[in-house]
Coordinates of C-alpha atoms in Angstrom, one line a residue:
K1 CA 28.9 -34.8 -6.4
Y2 CA 29.7 -31.3 -7.8
I3 CA 28.1 -29.0 -10.4
F4 CA 28.7 -25.5 -11.6
Y5 CA 26.2 -22.7 -11.7
D6 CA 27.3 -19.3 -13.2
E7 CA 30.9 -20.1 -12.5
N8 CA 30.1 -21.0 -8.8
L9 CA 31.0 -24.4 -7.6
I10 CA 28.4 -26.4 -5.6
L11 CA 29.1 -29.5 -3.6
L12 CA 26.2 -31.9 -3.1
E13 CA 25.6 -35.0 -1.1
K14 CA 23.1 -36.5 -3.5
N15 CA 22.3 -36.1 -7.2
N16 CA 18.7 -34.8 -6.6
E17 CA 19.6 -32.3 -3.9
T18 CA 18.3 -28.8 -4.1
Y19 CA 20.4 -25.7 -3.4
N20 CA 19.7 -22.0 -2.9
K21 CA 20.9 -19.8 -5.8
K22 CA 20.2 -16.7 -3.7
H23 CA 23.3 -17.3 -1.8
F24 CA 25.3 -16.1 -4.8
D25 CA 25.5 -12.4 -4.1
K26 CA 26.2 -10.1 -7.1
H27 CA 27.4 -7.4 -4.7
I28 CA 30.3 -9.6 -3.5
P29 CA 33.0 -9.5 -6.1
Y30 CA 34.0 -13.2 -5.9
K31 CA 32.7 -16.5 -7.1
S32 CA 31.6 -19.0 -4.5
L33 CA 32.1 -22.5 -3.2
L34 CA 28.8 -23.7 -1.8
I35 CA 28.9 -26.7 0.5
N36 CA 25.3 -27.6 0.5
S37 CA 25.0 -29.8 3.5
Y38 CA 27.0 -31.1 6.5
K39 CA 27.3 -34.6 4.9
A40 CA 28.8 -33.1 1.8
F41 CA 31.2 -31.2 4.1
Q42 CA 32.2 -34.4 5.8
I43 CA 33.0 -36.1 2.4
L44 CA 35.0 -33.0 1.4
E45 CA 37.0 -33.0 4.6
N46 CA 37.9 -36.7 4.3
I47 CA 39.3 -35.9 0.8
L48 CA 41.2 -32.8 1.9
N49 CA 43.0 -34.8 4.6
N50 CA 45.5 -35.5 1.9
P51 CA 47.8 -32.4 1.8
N52 CA 48.5 -32.7 -1.9
I53 CA 44.8 -32.6 -2.8
L54 CA 44.3 -29.7 -0.4
H55 CA 47.0 -27.6 -2.0
M56 CA 45.8 -28.5 -5.5
L57 CA 42.2 -27.5 -4.7
E58 CA 43.4 -24.2 -3.2
F59 CA 45.3 -23.4 -6.4
L60 CA 42.3 -24.3 -8.6
L61 CA 39.8 -22.2 -6.5
N62 CA 42.2 -19.2 -6.6
E63 CA 42.6 -19.5 -10.4
M64 CA 38.8 -19.5 -10.8
N65 CA 38.4 -16.5 -8.5
I66 CA 36.4 -18.6 -6.1
K67 CA 37.2 -16.7 -2.9
S68 CA 33.8 -16.9 -1.2
I69 CA 32.7 -19.9 0.8
I70 CA 29.1 -20.8 1.7
F71 CA 28.1 -23.3 4.4
D72 CA 24.4 -24.2 4.2
N73 CA 22.1 -26.8 5.9
F74 CA 24.4 -27.6 8.8
Q75 CA 21.6 -28.1 11.4
I76 CA 23.0 -31.5 12.4
F77 CA 26.6 -30.1 12.7
K78 CA 28.1 -30.4 16.2
I79 CA 31.5 -29.3 17.2
L80 CA 32.5 -31.8 19.8
D81 CA 36.1 -30.5 20.0
S82 CA 36.8 -26.8 19.9
N83 CA 40.3 -27.6 18.5
M84 CA 38.9 -29.7 15.7
K85 CA 40.7 -29.0 12.4
I86 CA 38.7 -28.0 9.4
Y87 CA 40.8 -28.4 6.3
I88 CA 38.8 -26.3 3.8
L89 CA 39.3 -23.3 6.1
S90 CA 43.0 -23.8 6.4
M91 CA 43.1 -22.2 2.9
N92 CA 44.0 -18.5 3.0
I93 CA 42.1 -17.6 -0.2
F94 CA 38.7 -16.9 1.2
K95 CA 37.6 -13.2 1.5
S96 CA 33.9 -13.9 2.0
I97 CA 32.1 -16.2 4.4
T98 CA 28.4 -17.2 4.5
I99 CA 26.8 -19.5 7.1
S100 CA 23.2 -20.5 6.9
H101 CA 20.9 -22.9 8.8
F102 CA 23.3 -23.7 11.7
K103 CA 22.6 -24.6 15.3
W104 CA 23.4 -21.7 17.5
S105 CA 26.1 -23.3 19.6
S106 CA 27.9 -24.7 16.5
S107 CA 27.6 -21.5 14.5
W108 CA 29.3 -19.4 17.2
L109 CA 32.2 -21.9 17.7
F110 CA 32.5 -22.3 14.0
L111 CA 32.9 -18.5 13.5
R112 CA 35.2 -17.9 16.5
K113 CA 37.5 -20.8 16.2
H114 CA 37.8 -21.4 12.5
I115 CA 36.9 -18.2 10.6
F116 CA 37.8 -15.1 12.6
S117 CA 41.3 -15.9 13.6
D118 CA 43.9 -13.2 13.5
K119 CA 45.4 -14.7 10.4
K120 CA 42.3 -14.2 8.3
N121 CA 41.2 -11.1 6.5
I122 CA 37.5 -11.6 5.9
E123 CA 35.9 -8.8 3.8
F124 CA 32.3 -10.0 3.6
L125 CA 30.3 -11.8 6.2
S126 CA 26.8 -13.2 5.6
L127 CA 24.7 -14.7 8.4
K128 CA 21.4 -16.2 7.4
N129 CA 18.7 -18.2 9.2
L130 CA 20.5 -18.2 12.6
K131 CA 20.1 -17.5 16.2
I132 CA 23.0 -15.6 17.7
S133 CA 23.6 -13.7 20.9
K134 CA 24.2 -9.9 20.9
S135 CA 27.6 -10.2 22.6
D136 CA 28.8 -12.8 20.0
L137 CA 27.8 -10.5 17.2
E138 CA 29.6 -7.6 18.8
V139 CA 32.8 -9.7 19.2
I140 CA 32.6 -10.7 15.5
C141 CA 32.3 -7.1 14.4
K142 CA 35.1 -5.9 16.6
K143 CA 37.4 -8.8 15.4
Q144 CA 36.9 -8.0 11.7
K145 CA 36.4 -4.7 10.0
F146 CA 34.1 -5.8 7.2
K147 CA 33.5 -4.3 3.8
G148 CA 30.1 -6.0 3.6
L149 CA 27.7 -7.4 6.1
V150 CA 24.6 -9.5 5.2
L151 CA 22.1 -10.4 7.9
H152 CA 19.0 -12.4 6.9
N153 CA 16.4 -13.8 9.3
I154 CA 18.7 -13.4 12.4
K155 CA 17.2 -13.8 15.8
I156 CA 19.0 -12.1 18.7
L157 CA 18.8 -14.4 21.7
E158 CA 18.8 -11.7 24.5
N159 CA 16.0 -9.2 25.1
T160 CA 17.8 -5.8 25.0
N161 CA 17.2 -2.2 24.3
K162 CA 20.8 -1.0 24.1
N163 CA 21.8 1.1 21.1
D164 CA 25.2 -0.4 20.4
L165 CA 24.1 -3.7 18.9
F166 CA 26.7 -3.6 16.1
F167 CA 29.4 -1.6 17.8
G168 CA 32.8 -1.3 16.0
L169 CA 32.0 -1.7 12.3
G170 CA 34.3 1.1 11.4
V171 CA 34.7 3.2 8.3
R172 CA 35.6 0.3 6.1
L173 CA 32.0 -0.8 5.6
E174 CA 30.7 -0.4 2.0
Y175 CA 27.8 -2.7 1.7
I176 CA 24.9 -3.8 4.0
N177 CA 22.0 -6.2 3.2
F178 CA 19.5 -6.7 6.0
K179 CA 16.3 -8.8 5.9
N180 CA 14.0 -9.5 8.8
V181 CA 16.3 -8.3 11.5
E182 CA 15.7 -5.6 14.1
I183 CA 18.3 -2.9 14.1
Y184 CA 18.4 -0.3 16.8
E185 CA 18.2 3.5 16.3
G186 CA 21.6 4.2 17.8
W187 CA 23.3 1.9 15.3
W188 CA 21.6 3.6 12.4
K189 CA 22.8 7.0 13.7
E190 CA 26.4 5.7 13.7
F191 CA 26.0 3.9 10.4
F192 CA 24.8 7.0 8.4
Q193 CA 28.0 8.8 9.4
L194 CA 30.1 6.2 7.5
V195 CA 31.6 8.0 4.5
H196 CA 32.4 4.9 2.4
I197 CA 29.1 3.2 2.3
R198 CA 28.1 2.4 -1.3
I199 CA 25.3 -0.2 -1.2
I200 CA 22.3 -0.3 1.1
I201 CA 19.7 -3.2 0.7
I202 CA 17.0 -3.5 3.4
S203 CA 13.8 -5.5 3.6
F204 CA 11.5 -4.3 6.5
Y205 CA 9.3 -7.0 8.0
T206 CA 7.9 -4.7 10.8
Y207 CA 6.7 -1.2 10.8
S208 CA 8.8 -0.4 13.8
S209 CA 12.1 -1.5 12.1
Q210 CA 11.1 0.6 9.1
E211 CA 10.5 3.7 11.3
K212 CA 13.8 3.3 13.1
F213 CA 15.7 3.4 9.8
I214 CA 13.7 6.3 8.3
K215 CA 14.1 8.4 11.5
E216 CA 17.9 8.5 10.9
F217 CA 17.6 8.4 7.1
I218 CA 15.8 11.8 7.0
R219 CA 18.3 13.6 9.3
G220 CA 20.4 14.4 6.3
N221 CA 23.5 12.6 7.4
T222 CA 23.2 10.1 4.6
P223 CA 26.4 9.1 2.7
N224 CA 27.0 11.4 -0.3
E225 CA 28.7 8.7 -2.4
L226 CA 25.9 6.1 -2.1
L227 CA 25.6 4.2 -5.5
Y228 CA 22.9 1.6 -4.8
L229 CA 19.8 2.0 -2.6
E230 CA 17.1 -0.8 -2.3
L231 CA 14.3 -0.6 0.2
D232 CA 11.4 -3.0 0.7
F233 CA 8.7 -1.2 2.7
C234 CA 5.8 -2.7 4.7
Y235 CA 3.2 -1.6 2.2
S236 CA 2.9 1.7 4.0
S237 CA 3.0 5.4 3.2
I238 CA 6.3 7.1 3.0
S239 CA 6.5 10.7 4.2
K240 CA 7.3 14.0 2.7
D241 CA 10.5 14.1 4.7
F242 CA 11.7 10.8 3.3
C243 CA 11.1 12.0 -0.2
N244 CA 13.0 15.2 0.4
S245 CA 15.9 13.2 1.9
L246 CA 16.4 11.5 -1.4
H247 CA 17.9 14.8 -2.7
H248 CA 21.1 14.0 -0.9
F249 CA 21.9 11.1 -3.2
K250 CA 23.5 13.0 -6.1
S251 CA 25.7 10.0 -7.0
L252 CA 23.0 7.3 -6.9
I253 CA 23.1 5.0 -9.9
T254 CA 20.5 2.4 -8.9
L255 CA 17.3 3.0 -6.9
K256 CA 14.8 0.3 -6.0
L257 CA 11.7 0.9 -3.9
Y258 CA 9.2 -1.8 -3.1
G259 CA 5.8 -1.9 -1.4
Y260 CA 5.2 1.8 -0.7
Q261 CA 2.5 4.4 -1.0
L262 CA 3.1 8.1 -1.8
D263 CA -0.4 9.4 -1.0
Q264 CA -0.1 13.1 -1.3
N265 CA 3.7 13.2 -1.5
T266 CA 4.0 12.5 -5.2
H267 CA 5.3 16.0 -6.0
F268 CA 8.2 15.7 -3.4
F269 CA 9.2 12.3 -4.8
S270 CA 9.2 13.6 -8.3
H271 CA 11.3 16.6 -7.4
A272 CA 13.9 14.3 -5.7
F273 CA 13.9 11.9 -8.6
E274 CA 14.7 14.8 -11.0
S275 CA 17.7 15.8 -8.9
M276 CA 19.4 12.4 -9.3
D277 CA 21.4 13.3 -12.4
K278 CA 23.4 10.1 -12.4
L279 CA 20.5 7.6 -11.9
E280 CA 20.6 4.8 -14.5
N281 CA 18.5 2.1 -13.0
L282 CA 15.1 2.5 -11.4
T283 CA 12.8 -0.1 -10.0
V284 CA 9.4 0.9 -8.4
Q285 CA 6.8 -1.4 -7.0
S286 CA 4.0 0.9 -5.8
C287 CA 0.6 0.6 -4.2
D288 CA -0.5 3.7 -6.1
F289 CA -0.1 5.2 -9.5
N290 CA 0.5 8.7 -10.7
R291 CA 0.7 9.5 -14.5
D292 CA 2.8 12.6 -14.2
L293 CA 5.3 10.9 -12.0
F294 CA 5.4 7.9 -14.3
N295 CA 6.0 10.1 -17.3
S296 CA 8.9 11.7 -15.5
F297 CA 10.5 8.3 -15.4
F298 CA 10.3 7.9 -19.1
Q299 CA 11.5 11.4 -19.8
K300 CA 14.7 11.2 -17.7
R301 CA 17.5 11.0 -20.2
S302 CA 20.1 9.4 -17.8
L303 CA 17.8 6.4 -17.2
K304 CA 18.8 3.2 -18.9
S305 CA 16.7 0.6 -17.1
L306 CA 13.1 1.1 -15.8
H307 CA 11.1 -1.6 -13.9
F308 CA 7.6 -0.5 -12.8
Q309 CA 5.0 -2.8 -11.1
S310 CA 1.6 -1.6 -10.0
L311 CA 0.2 -3.3 -6.9
S312 CA -3.2 -1.7 -7.3
A313 CA -6.2 -4.0 -7.8
K314 CA -7.5 -1.6 -10.4
K315 CA -5.3 -1.4 -13.5
E316 CA -4.5 2.2 -14.2
I317 CA -4.4 3.5 -17.8
L318 CA -0.9 4.3 -18.9
K319 CA -0.6 7.3 -21.1
I320 CA 3.1 7.9 -22.0
D321 CA 4.7 11.1 -23.2
L322 CA 8.3 10.5 -23.9
L323 CA 9.1 14.0 -25.1
D324 CA 11.2 12.6 -27.9
N325 CA 13.4 10.6 -25.5
Y326 CA 13.5 7.5 -27.6
K327 CA 17.2 6.6 -27.3
S328 CA 18.2 6.4 -23.6
L329 CA 16.2 3.4 -22.3
L330 CA 17.8 0.0 -22.8
K331 CA 15.6 -2.1 -20.5
L332 CA 11.9 -1.7 -19.8
N333 CA 9.8 -3.9 -17.6
L334 CA 6.1 -3.1 -16.9
W335 CA 3.7 -5.1 -14.7
N336 CA -0.1 -4.9 -14.2
L337 CA -0.9 -1.8 -16.2
K338 CA -3.5 -0.9 -18.8
I339 CA -1.8 0.5 -21.9
N340 CA -3.6 2.6 -24.5
E341 CA -2.6 2.4 -28.1
T342 CA -0.7 5.7 -28.3
S343 CA 1.4 4.6 -25.3
L344 CA 2.1 1.2 -26.8
I345 CA 3.3 2.8 -30.0
E346 CA 5.6 5.1 -28.0
I347 CA 7.1 2.1 -26.2
F348 CA 7.7 0.3 -29.5
K349 CA 9.4 3.4 -30.8
L350 CA 12.2 3.1 -28.3
E351 CA 15.2 2.8 -30.6
N352 CA 17.9 1.1 -28.4
L353 CA 15.9 -1.3 -26.3
I354 CA 17.7 -4.6 -25.6
L355 CA 15.0 -5.9 -23.2
L356 CA 11.3 -5.4 -23.1
S357 CA 9.0 -7.2 -20.6
L358 CA 5.2 -6.6 -20.5
N359 CA 3.6 -8.8 -17.8
F360 CA -0.1 -9.0 -16.9
C361 CA -0.9 -5.9 -18.9
T362 CA -4.0 -5.2 -21.0
F363 CA -4.2 -3.0 -24.1
E364 CA -6.8 -0.5 -25.3
T365 CA -6.4 -0.5 -29.0
N366 CA -8.3 0.4 -32.2
R367 CA -8.3 -2.7 -34.4
N368 CA -8.5 -0.5 -37.5
S369 CA -5.2 1.3 -36.6
N370 CA -1.9 1.3 -38.4
S371 CA 0.6 -1.5 -38.1
I372 CA 2.5 -1.8 -34.8
Y373 CA 6.1 -3.0 -34.8
F374 CA 9.3 -2.8 -32.8
K375 CA 11.6 -0.1 -34.0
S376 CA 14.6 -1.3 -32.0
K377 CA 16.8 -3.8 -34.0
N378 CA 18.9 -4.4 -30.9
L379 CA 16.2 -6.2 -28.9
K380 CA 17.7 -9.4 -27.4
S381 CA 15.1 -10.3 -24.8
L382 CA 11.3 -10.0 -25.3
Y383 CA 8.8 -11.1 -22.6
L384 CA 5.1 -10.7 -23.4
N385 CA 3.6 -12.7 -20.6
D386 CA -0.1 -13.3 -19.8
I387 CA -1.3 -10.5 -22.1
D388 CA -3.8 -10.7 -25.0
L389 CA -1.4 -10.2 -27.8
A390 CA -4.0 -10.9 -30.4
N391 CA -5.4 -7.4 -29.7
I392 CA -2.3 -5.8 -31.1
Y393 CA -0.8 -8.4 -33.4
T394 CA -0.1 -7.4 -37.0
P395 CA 2.1 -9.3 -39.5
E396 CA 4.8 -6.6 -39.1
L397 CA 5.0 -7.0 -35.3
F398 CA 8.2 -9.2 -35.3
N399 CA 9.8 -7.9 -38.5
N400 CA 12.7 -6.0 -36.9
L401 CA 13.7 -8.7 -34.4
E402 CA 16.9 -9.7 -36.0
H403 CA 19.0 -10.4 -32.8
L404 CA 16.5 -11.9 -30.5
E405 CA 18.0 -14.4 -27.9
R406 CA 15.2 -14.8 -25.5
L407 CA 11.5 -14.9 -26.4
D408 CA 8.6 -15.6 -24.0
L409 CA 5.0 -15.5 -25.5
S410 CA 3.3 -17.5 -22.7
F411 CA -0.4 -17.1 -22.1
C412 CA -0.6 -14.6 -25.0
K413 CA -3.5 -16.1 -27.0
L414 CA -1.5 -16.0 -30.2
K415 CA -2.6 -18.0 -33.2
P416 CA 0.0 -20.7 -34.3
S417 CA 0.4 -18.9 -37.7
N418 CA 1.6 -15.7 -35.9
L419 CA 5.0 -17.3 -35.0
I420 CA 5.7 -18.0 -38.7
K421 CA 6.2 -14.2 -39.2
L422 CA 9.1 -14.1 -36.7
N423 CA 12.2 -12.7 -38.5
F424 CA 14.3 -15.5 -40.0
M425 CA 17.4 -13.8 -38.7
C426 CA 16.4 -15.1 -35.3
N427 CA 17.1 -18.6 -36.5
S428 CA 20.8 -18.2 -35.7
T429 CA 20.4 -16.1 -32.4
L430 CA 17.4 -17.4 -30.4
K431 CA 18.5 -19.5 -27.4
I432 CA 15.4 -19.6 -25.1
F433 CA 11.8 -19.8 -26.3
S434 CA 8.7 -20.1 -24.1
F435 CA 5.2 -20.5 -25.5
E436 CA 3.3 -21.9 -22.4
S437 CA -0.4 -22.5 -22.8
G438 CA -0.5 -21.8 -26.5
V439 CA -1.8 -23.7 -29.5
V440 CA 0.7 -25.6 -31.6
D441 CA 0.0 -26.9 -35.1
S442 CA 2.1 -28.5 -37.9
N443 CA 3.1 -25.1 -39.4
Y444 CA 4.2 -24.0 -35.9
I445 CA 6.3 -27.2 -35.6
E446 CA 7.8 -26.5 -39.0
R447 CA 8.9 -23.0 -37.9
L448 CA 10.4 -24.3 -34.6
R449 CA 12.7 -26.7 -36.3
D450 CA 14.6 -23.9 -38.0
F451 CA 16.1 -22.5 -34.8
E452 CA 19.7 -23.4 -34.9
I453 CA 21.1 -22.8 -31.4
L454 CA 18.0 -23.3 -29.2
N455 CA 19.1 -24.1 -25.6
A456 CA 15.7 -24.1 -23.8
L457 CA 12.2 -24.8 -25.1
N458 CA 9.1 -24.5 -23.0
L459 CA 5.8 -25.8 -24.5
S460 CA 4.2 -26.5 -21.1
R461 CA 0.4 -26.8 -21.2
C462 CA 0.3 -26.3 -25.0
K463 CA -2.5 -27.9 -27.0
L464 CA -1.0 -29.8 -30.0
Y465 CA -3.6 -29.4 -32.8
K466 CA -3.4 -32.2 -35.4
C467 CA 0.3 -32.7 -34.8
S468 CA 2.8 -34.1 -32.3
F469 CA 6.2 -33.1 -30.9
C470 CA 8.1 -35.8 -32.9
E471 CA 7.0 -34.1 -36.1
L472 CA 10.1 -31.8 -35.7
G473 CA 11.7 -34.7 -37.5
T474 CA 15.3 -35.3 -38.5
A475 CA 15.5 -31.8 -40.0
C476 CA 15.4 -30.2 -36.6
R477 CA 18.4 -28.0 -36.2
F478 CA 18.8 -27.9 -32.4
F479 CA 19.4 -31.5 -31.6
I480 CA 22.9 -30.7 -30.3
T481 CA 22.2 -27.4 -28.5
L482 CA 18.9 -28.2 -26.6
E483 CA 19.5 -28.7 -22.9
Y484 CA 16.2 -27.8 -21.3
L485 CA 12.8 -29.1 -22.5
N486 CA 9.4 -28.6 -20.9
L487 CA 6.6 -30.7 -22.2
S488 CA 4.7 -30.9 -18.9
H489 CA 0.9 -31.2 -19.3
V490 CA 1.3 -31.7 -23.0
K491 CA -0.3 -34.8 -24.6
T492 CA 2.5 -37.0 -25.8
N493 CA 2.8 -40.5 -27.3
I494 CA 5.3 -43.3 -27.6
N495 CA 6.7 -41.8 -30.8
D496 CA 7.4 -38.5 -28.9
L497 CA 9.1 -40.4 -26.2
A498 CA 11.4 -42.3 -28.6
Y499 CA 12.1 -39.0 -30.5
L500 CA 13.8 -37.5 -27.4
K501 CA 16.9 -39.7 -27.9
F502 CA 17.9 -37.4 -30.8
F503 CA 18.6 -34.6 -28.3
K504 CA 22.1 -35.6 -27.3
N505 CA 22.8 -33.0 -24.7
L506 CA 19.4 -32.8 -23.0
K507 CA 19.9 -32.1 -19.3
N508 CA 16.5 -31.2 -17.9
L509 CA 13.3 -32.7 -19.0
Y510 CA 9.8 -32.0 -17.8
I511 CA 7.2 -34.3 -19.3
S512 CA 3.8 -35.8 -18.6
L513 CA 3.4 -39.3 -19.8
S514 CA -0.2 -40.5 -20.2
D515 CA -2.8 -42.3 -22.2
F516 CA -0.5 -45.2 -23.1
Y517 CA 1.1 -48.1 -21.4
L518 CA 4.8 -47.7 -20.8
S519 CA 6.7 -51.0 -21.1
E520 CA 10.2 -51.4 -19.7
N521 CA 11.8 -51.2 -23.1
F522 CA 10.7 -47.6 -23.7
F523 CA 12.6 -46.4 -20.7
Y524 CA 15.9 -47.2 -22.4
V525 CA 15.1 -44.5 -24.9
L526 CA 15.6 -41.9 -22.1
L527 CA 19.1 -43.0 -21.0
P528 CA 20.9 -40.0 -22.7
I529 CA 18.9 -37.6 -20.5
K530 CA 20.9 -36.4 -17.5
K531 CA 18.1 -34.8 -15.5
F532 CA 14.5 -36.0 -15.4
F533 CA 11.8 -34.2 -13.5
K534 CA 9.5 -36.9 -12.2
K535 CA 7.5 -34.4 -10.2
N536 CA 5.7 -33.7 -13.5
L537 CA 5.3 -37.4 -14.3
F538 CA 1.7 -38.6 -14.3
I539 CA 1.3 -42.3 -14.7
E540 CA -0.4 -45.0 -12.7
T541 CA 1.9 -47.9 -13.5
N542 CA 5.6 -48.6 -13.8
S543 CA 6.7 -45.7 -11.6
T544 CA 9.4 -47.9 -10.1
M545 CA 10.8 -48.5 -13.6
V546 CA 11.2 -44.8 -14.1
S547 CA 13.4 -44.5 -11.0
K548 CA 15.3 -47.6 -12.1
Y549 CA 16.1 -46.6 -15.7
I550 CA 16.2 -42.8 -15.6
Y551 CA 19.3 -41.3 -14.0
E552 CA 18.1 -38.2 -12.2
E553 CA 20.5 -35.4 -11.2
N554 CA 20.1 -32.1 -9.5
P555 CA 16.7 -30.5 -10.3
N556 CA 17.9 -27.0 -9.4
D557 CA 19.0 -26.1 -12.9
G558 CA 15.5 -24.6 -13.4
F559 CA 14.0 -24.0 -16.8
F560 CA 13.8 -20.3 -17.0

């Protein structure tokens, strides 16, 4: 069984198998072939035993730029013969290798015998969820001079305090991504002398590993041409010296900092931030909040994308002063903040926004105030999730949204009539719509049917007030385009179930069937559906019939 996800090819043993999308790394410039289990690997190898099929597959993979190969879930894989031939690896197209969930003995033989031969030129190596010896890792790094190295949840078998754990990486290294792995100080010292490093992503799981990194980070030997820095701290304070060291990154384009506290060092961080003249993307997840620092984010004219999440239990009041900087920001994502009316108006004045996401925010507004509306006509993605939108709603709110492609109004306490005011230009642009835990009436249903190219619809946990889903009727305009439908925890009836047959290309269906008896004949109605999510199926009888008559495929193609 094979499927595609974002131009990546996934090989599965079973139709209902899950797979890990996180293996597809945006920092590796190739699409991937994911072999999702050892049994899928065995099936593939039996097919590739035919040389003609082998050469044809190699040609096709190369044409699709699939030059990364991922082996996952090989816990039962045993190499009984070190000279065993592996056909898929006889191809010379692969530039990136990922192995995950291997037995230690098999993983080492697999790497040494079949991947890191002299004939191969591997640029990117990703090791995940493995045990490996220090000496083996050193041999690997000496054998190949990687451009990128990804280590996630790696356990070193020996107890050692030597400083040369990853000896021999060389100046070719451009990208590292470490998660839950202990790196020794001596290696960091050597690493920060590499002049070609472009991307650093590190998640610290212990305070000691964090301190080892920061100790060398603040020495001032950091790479001048670094473009991307992402650090996930242990919810601890970062020092004045760390903030000052950020001054060295004059070329930085993307900065992401998670789980930190500034304490009294806000001024030093702000000063460093202002010196980053090329910074375009900023993500901050902070345990504390400073209004002056936050305003400096909005006022930076080079910034195109801002994502800020407060981890404070107390929602801080956001008071924004943009200093007339209404044109630079393209993407804004705010979490867990209290926003006063003046600040909300400032946000809505941003002229070139293409994405706005406000999540778990509260608003302080004057209900007698003037109308609030989005000034940007370029807005394509709008996420207003788990906020009391009724406090700020005016009939003009959605007037300018002419090019909207994604709209999420889940848990927003909107009245059904509010959706009717959505600009009718969205009928030909809206592809994804979510209205979880809302109230739906017949007028709402009537507005829904006008969306022409809707691909995904989420009405999970909605209350249907004097109406039913099937009232979309034959005039519904997205029969052909709808692929994902979520009606879980929504009261449905037999007519709703029968109505589903009109959606000819429906792939994923979440539904709760209740309050009526399901006879065998009704299951034939669902035969056009390719993917059925029975984990959200609540019935006491006929569960075996569901399995018999509904063909279930891979449940990984998630809803949103």
